[in-house]
PDB file of C-alpha atoms in Angstrom:
ATOM      1  CA  MET H   1     -15.707  19.406 -40.176  1.00 57.00           C
ATOM      2  CA  PRO H   2     -13.723  20.049 -36.591  1.00 72.00           C
ATOM      3  CA  GLN H   3     -10.136  20.121 -36.716  1.00 80.00           C
ATOM      4  CA  ASP H   4      -9.782  18.027 -33.727  1.00 90.00           C
ATOM      5  CA  GLU H   5     -12.059  14.944 -35.291  1.00 91.00           C
ATOM      6  CA  LEU H   6     -10.205  15.551 -38.474  1.00 93.00           C
ATOM      7  CA  ASN H   7      -6.328  15.088 -36.207  1.00 95.00           C
ATOM      8  CA  THR H   8      -7.970  12.170 -34.757  1.00 96.00           C
ATOM      9  CA  ILE H   9      -8.659  10.311 -38.039  1.00 96.00           C
ATOM     10  CA  PHE H  10      -5.323  10.789 -39.727  1.00 96.00           C
ATOM     11  CA  ALA H  11      -3.438   9.818 -36.454  1.00 96.00           C
ATOM     12  CA  ALA H  12      -5.391   6.578 -36.254  1.00 97.00           C
ATOM     13  CA  LEU H  13      -4.595   6.213 -40.680  1.00 96.00           C
ATOM     14  CA  ALA H  14      -1.094   7.165 -40.112  1.00 96.00           C
ATOM     15  CA  ASP H  15      -0.417   3.425 -38.225  1.00 97.00           C
ATOM     16  CA  PRO H  16       0.321   0.458 -40.628  1.00 97.00           C
ATOM     17  CA  THR H  17      -1.684  -2.383 -38.621  1.00 97.00           C
ATOM     18  CA  ARG H  18      -4.550   0.010 -38.339  1.00 98.00           C
ATOM     19  CA  ARG H  19      -4.568   0.620 -42.165  1.00 97.00           C
ATOM     20  CA  ALA H  20      -4.300  -3.068 -42.993  1.00 97.00           C
ATOM     21  CA  ILE H  21      -7.271  -3.602 -40.608  1.00 97.00           C
ATOM     22  CA  LEU H  22      -9.254  -1.414 -42.459  1.00 97.00           C
ATOM     23  CA  GLU H  23      -8.095  -3.069 -45.403  1.00 96.00           C
ATOM     24  CA  ARG H  24      -9.242  -6.169 -44.203  1.00 97.00           C
ATOM     25  CA  LEU H  25     -12.832  -4.603 -43.056  1.00 97.00           C
ATOM     26  CA  ALA H  26     -13.434  -3.276 -46.386  1.00 96.00           C
ATOM     27  CA  GLN H  27     -13.978  -7.128 -47.382  1.00 96.00           C
ATOM     28  CA  GLY H  28     -16.633  -7.235 -44.874  1.00 95.00           C
ATOM     29  CA  GLU H  29     -17.508  -7.312 -41.057  1.00 94.00           C
ATOM     30  CA  ALA H  30     -14.685  -9.606 -38.639  1.00 95.00           C
ATOM     31  CA  SER H  31     -14.407 -10.427 -35.247  1.00 93.00           C
ATOM     32  CA  VAL H  32     -11.490  -9.272 -33.637  1.00 92.00           C
ATOM     33  CA  THR H  33      -9.941 -12.818 -33.630  1.00 92.00           C
ATOM     34  CA  GLU H  34     -10.080 -12.748 -37.522  1.00 94.00           C
ATOM     35  CA  LEU H  35      -8.772  -9.437 -37.727  1.00 95.00           C
ATOM     36  CA  ALA H  36      -5.941 -10.426 -35.395  1.00 94.00           C
ATOM     37  CA  GLU H  37      -5.132 -13.680 -37.285  1.00 94.00           C
ATOM     38  CA  PRO H  38      -2.462 -12.204 -39.960  1.00 94.00           C
ATOM     39  CA  PHE H  39      -0.659 -10.259 -37.288  1.00 95.00           C
ATOM     40  CA  ASP H  40       1.823 -10.907 -34.694  1.00 93.00           C
ATOM     41  CA  MET H  41      -0.086  -9.836 -31.864  1.00 93.00           C
ATOM     42  CA  THR H  42      -1.816 -10.548 -29.106  1.00 93.00           C
ATOM     43  CA  LEU H  43      -5.191 -10.238 -29.423  1.00 92.00           C
ATOM     44  CA  PRO H  44      -5.109  -6.968 -26.857  1.00 94.00           C
ATOM     45  CA  ALA H  45      -2.712  -5.322 -28.827  1.00 95.00           C
ATOM     46  CA  ILE H  46      -5.566  -5.775 -31.644  1.00 95.00           C
ATOM     47  CA  SER H  47      -8.431  -4.258 -29.379  1.00 94.00           C
ATOM     48  CA  LYS H  48      -6.225  -1.235 -28.401  1.00 97.00           C
ATOM     49  CA  HIS H  49      -5.817  -0.519 -32.451  1.00 97.00           C
ATOM     50  CA  LEU H  50      -9.757  -1.123 -32.680  1.00 97.00           C
ATOM     51  CA  LYS H  51     -10.094   1.379 -29.977  1.00 97.00           C
ATOM     52  CA  VAL H  52      -7.997   3.955 -31.993  1.00 98.00           C
ATOM     53  CA  LEU H  53     -10.357   3.181 -34.611  1.00 98.00           C
ATOM     54  CA  GLU H  54     -13.584   3.291 -33.147  1.00 96.00           C
ATOM     55  CA  ARG H  55     -12.849   6.600 -31.400  1.00 96.00           C
ATOM     56  CA  ALA H  56     -11.684   7.894 -34.471  1.00 96.00           C
ATOM     57  CA  GLY H  57     -14.760   6.873 -35.873  1.00 96.00           C
ATOM     58  CA  LEU H  58     -13.715   4.628 -38.547  1.00 97.00           C
ATOM     59  CA  ILE H  59     -15.196   1.074 -37.225  1.00 97.00           C
ATOM     60  CA  GLU H  60     -17.847   0.394 -35.169  1.00 95.00           C
ATOM     61  CA  ARG H  61     -18.346  -2.872 -33.317  1.00 91.00           C
ATOM     62  CA  GLY H  62     -21.800  -4.564 -32.985  1.00 85.00           C
ATOM     63  CA  ARG H  63     -23.276  -6.747 -30.329  1.00 82.00           C
ATOM     64  CA  GLU H  64     -24.853 -10.036 -31.885  1.00 74.00           C
ATOM     65  CA  ALA H  65     -25.409 -12.566 -29.313  1.00 72.00           C
ATOM     66  CA  GLN H  66     -21.938 -13.814 -28.552  1.00 75.00           C
ATOM     67  CA  TRP H  67     -20.177 -12.158 -31.558  1.00 78.00           C
ATOM     68  CA  ARG H  68     -19.149  -8.690 -31.706  1.00 83.00           C
ATOM     69  CA  PRO H  69     -18.712  -8.125 -35.369  1.00 93.00           C
ATOM     70  CA  CYS H  70     -16.575  -5.047 -36.482  1.00 95.00           C
ATOM     71  CA  ARG H  71     -17.487  -3.403 -39.331  1.00 95.00           C
ATOM     72  CA  LEU H  72     -15.661  -0.310 -41.790  1.00 96.00           C
ATOM     73  CA  GLN H  73     -17.419   3.027 -41.098  1.00 94.00           C
ATOM     74  CA  ALA H  74     -17.069   4.714 -44.537  1.00 89.00           C
ATOM     75  CA  SER H  75     -17.830   8.625 -43.468  1.00 91.00           C
ATOM     76  CA  ALA H  76     -14.879   9.555 -41.896  1.00 92.00           C
ATOM     77  CA  LEU H  77     -12.911   7.816 -44.493  1.00 91.00           C
ATOM     78  CA  LYS H  78     -15.089  10.654 -46.518  1.00 92.00           C
ATOM     79  CA  GLN H  79     -14.027  13.283 -44.379  1.00 92.00           C
ATOM     80  CA  ALA H  80     -10.396  12.654 -44.824  1.00 92.00           C
ATOM     81  CA  SER H  81     -10.922  12.101 -48.631  1.00 91.00           C
ATOM     82  CA  ASP H  82     -12.596  15.489 -48.818  1.00 91.00           C
ATOM     83  CA  TRP H  83      -9.864  17.131 -46.962  1.00 90.00           C
ATOM     84  CA  ILE H  84      -7.054  15.709 -49.206  1.00 90.00           C
ATOM     85  CA  GLY H  85      -9.318  16.239 -52.223  1.00 89.00           C
ATOM     86  CA  GLN H  86      -9.235  19.911 -51.587  1.00 85.00           C
ATOM     87  CA  TYR H  87      -5.439  20.044 -52.395  1.00 86.00           C
ATOM     88  CA  ARG H  88      -5.862  17.884 -54.816  1.00 85.00           C
ATOM     89  CA  GLN H  89      -7.864  20.076 -56.920  1.00 83.00           C
ATOM     90  CA  HIS H  90      -5.394  22.827 -55.948  1.00 83.00           C
ATOM     91  CA  TRP H  91      -2.219  21.343 -57.259  1.00 87.00           C
ATOM     92  CA  GLU H  92      -4.449  19.942 -60.429  1.00 87.00           C
ATOM     93  CA  GLU H  93      -4.659  23.363 -61.072  1.00 87.00           C
ATOM     94  CA  LYS H  94      -1.153  24.349 -61.170  1.00 86.00           C
ATOM     95  CA  LEU H  95       0.189  21.659 -62.578  1.00 89.00           C
ATOM     96  CA  ASP H  96      -3.032  22.208 -65.467  1.00 88.00           C
ATOM     97  CA  ARG H  97      -1.074  25.777 -66.026  1.00 91.00           C
ATOM     98  CA  LEU H  98       2.680  24.254 -65.836  1.00 90.00           C
ATOM     99  CA  ASP H  99       0.956  22.008 -68.816  1.00 89.00           C
ATOM    100  CA  GLU H 100      -0.692  25.214 -70.545  1.00 90.00           C
ATOM    101  CA  TYR H 101       2.690  27.071 -69.858  1.00 88.00           C
ATOM    102  CA  LEU H 102       4.907  24.393 -71.573  1.00 90.00           C
ATOM    103  CA  LYS H 103       2.862  23.940 -74.597  1.00 90.00           C
ATOM    104  CA  GLU H 104       2.941  27.873 -75.274  1.00 89.00           C
ATOM    105  CA  LEU H 105       6.941  27.635 -75.149  1.00 88.00           C
ATOM    106  CA  GLN H 106       7.007  24.456 -77.611  1.00 89.00           C
ATOM    107  CA  SER H 107       4.943  26.186 -79.884  1.00 88.00           C
ATOM    108  CA  ARG H 108       6.435  29.507 -79.731  1.00 86.00           C
ATOM    109  CA  TYR H 109       9.950  28.063 -80.090  1.00 84.00           C
ATOM    110  CA  PRO H 110       9.507  24.740 -81.501  1.00 80.00           C
ATOM    111  CA  ASP H 111      13.154  24.377 -83.147  1.00 73.00           C
ATOM    112  CA  ASP H 112      14.875  24.697 -79.467  1.00 62.00           C
ATOM    113  CA  GLU H 113      13.400  21.536 -78.703  1.00 56.00           C
ATOM    114  CA  GLU H 114      14.801  19.662 -81.741  1.00 59.00           C
ATOM    115  CA  GLN H 115      18.094  21.493 -80.327  1.00 59.00           C
ATOM    116  CA  ALA H 116      18.122  20.138 -77.309  1.00 58.00           C
ATOM    117  CA  VAL H 117      17.568  16.865 -78.802  1.00 55.00           C
ATOM    118  CA  ASP H 118      20.243  17.191 -81.355  1.00 61.00           C
ATOM    119  CA  ASP H 119      23.085  18.451 -78.461  1.00 62.00           C
ATOM    120  CA  GLN H 120      22.190  15.390 -76.460  1.00 65.00           C
ATOM    121  CA  HIS H 121      23.560  12.715 -79.174  1.00 61.00           C
TER     122      HIS H 121
END
C-alpha cells in the first residue's frame, strides 16, 4: 500500500467527529442530514468531514434519485488494520518471550517469590 494512501486514512481517522460518523455508518447507510443530527455543526461542516472520509476511501456517497446516501467502505479500514497488525504481531511476540522468561525465573528461584511476598507484609 502506498504510504500516502495510508497517511490519508490515518489523518481522516484522527478526528473524533469523523470516527463518530464512521461508527454511525457501521450501522447502515445514512444521509448527510442524518449524519449531522448528533453534532452541533452546520451541514457544510459535516460535508467537509465527509469529503475527507471519501478522499481517504473510508466512505462512498451514492446517488439514488433525490437521496445521496453515505456508506461505509470497509477496505480502507482493513488496510489500516493490516498495517497496525504488523506491529501487533511484533509486540505480541516480544510479550510472549517476556512471559516465558518470567516463568523460567520463577521456576529457577521459587523461594525468592515467597520471600518478596513475606517482605511486603
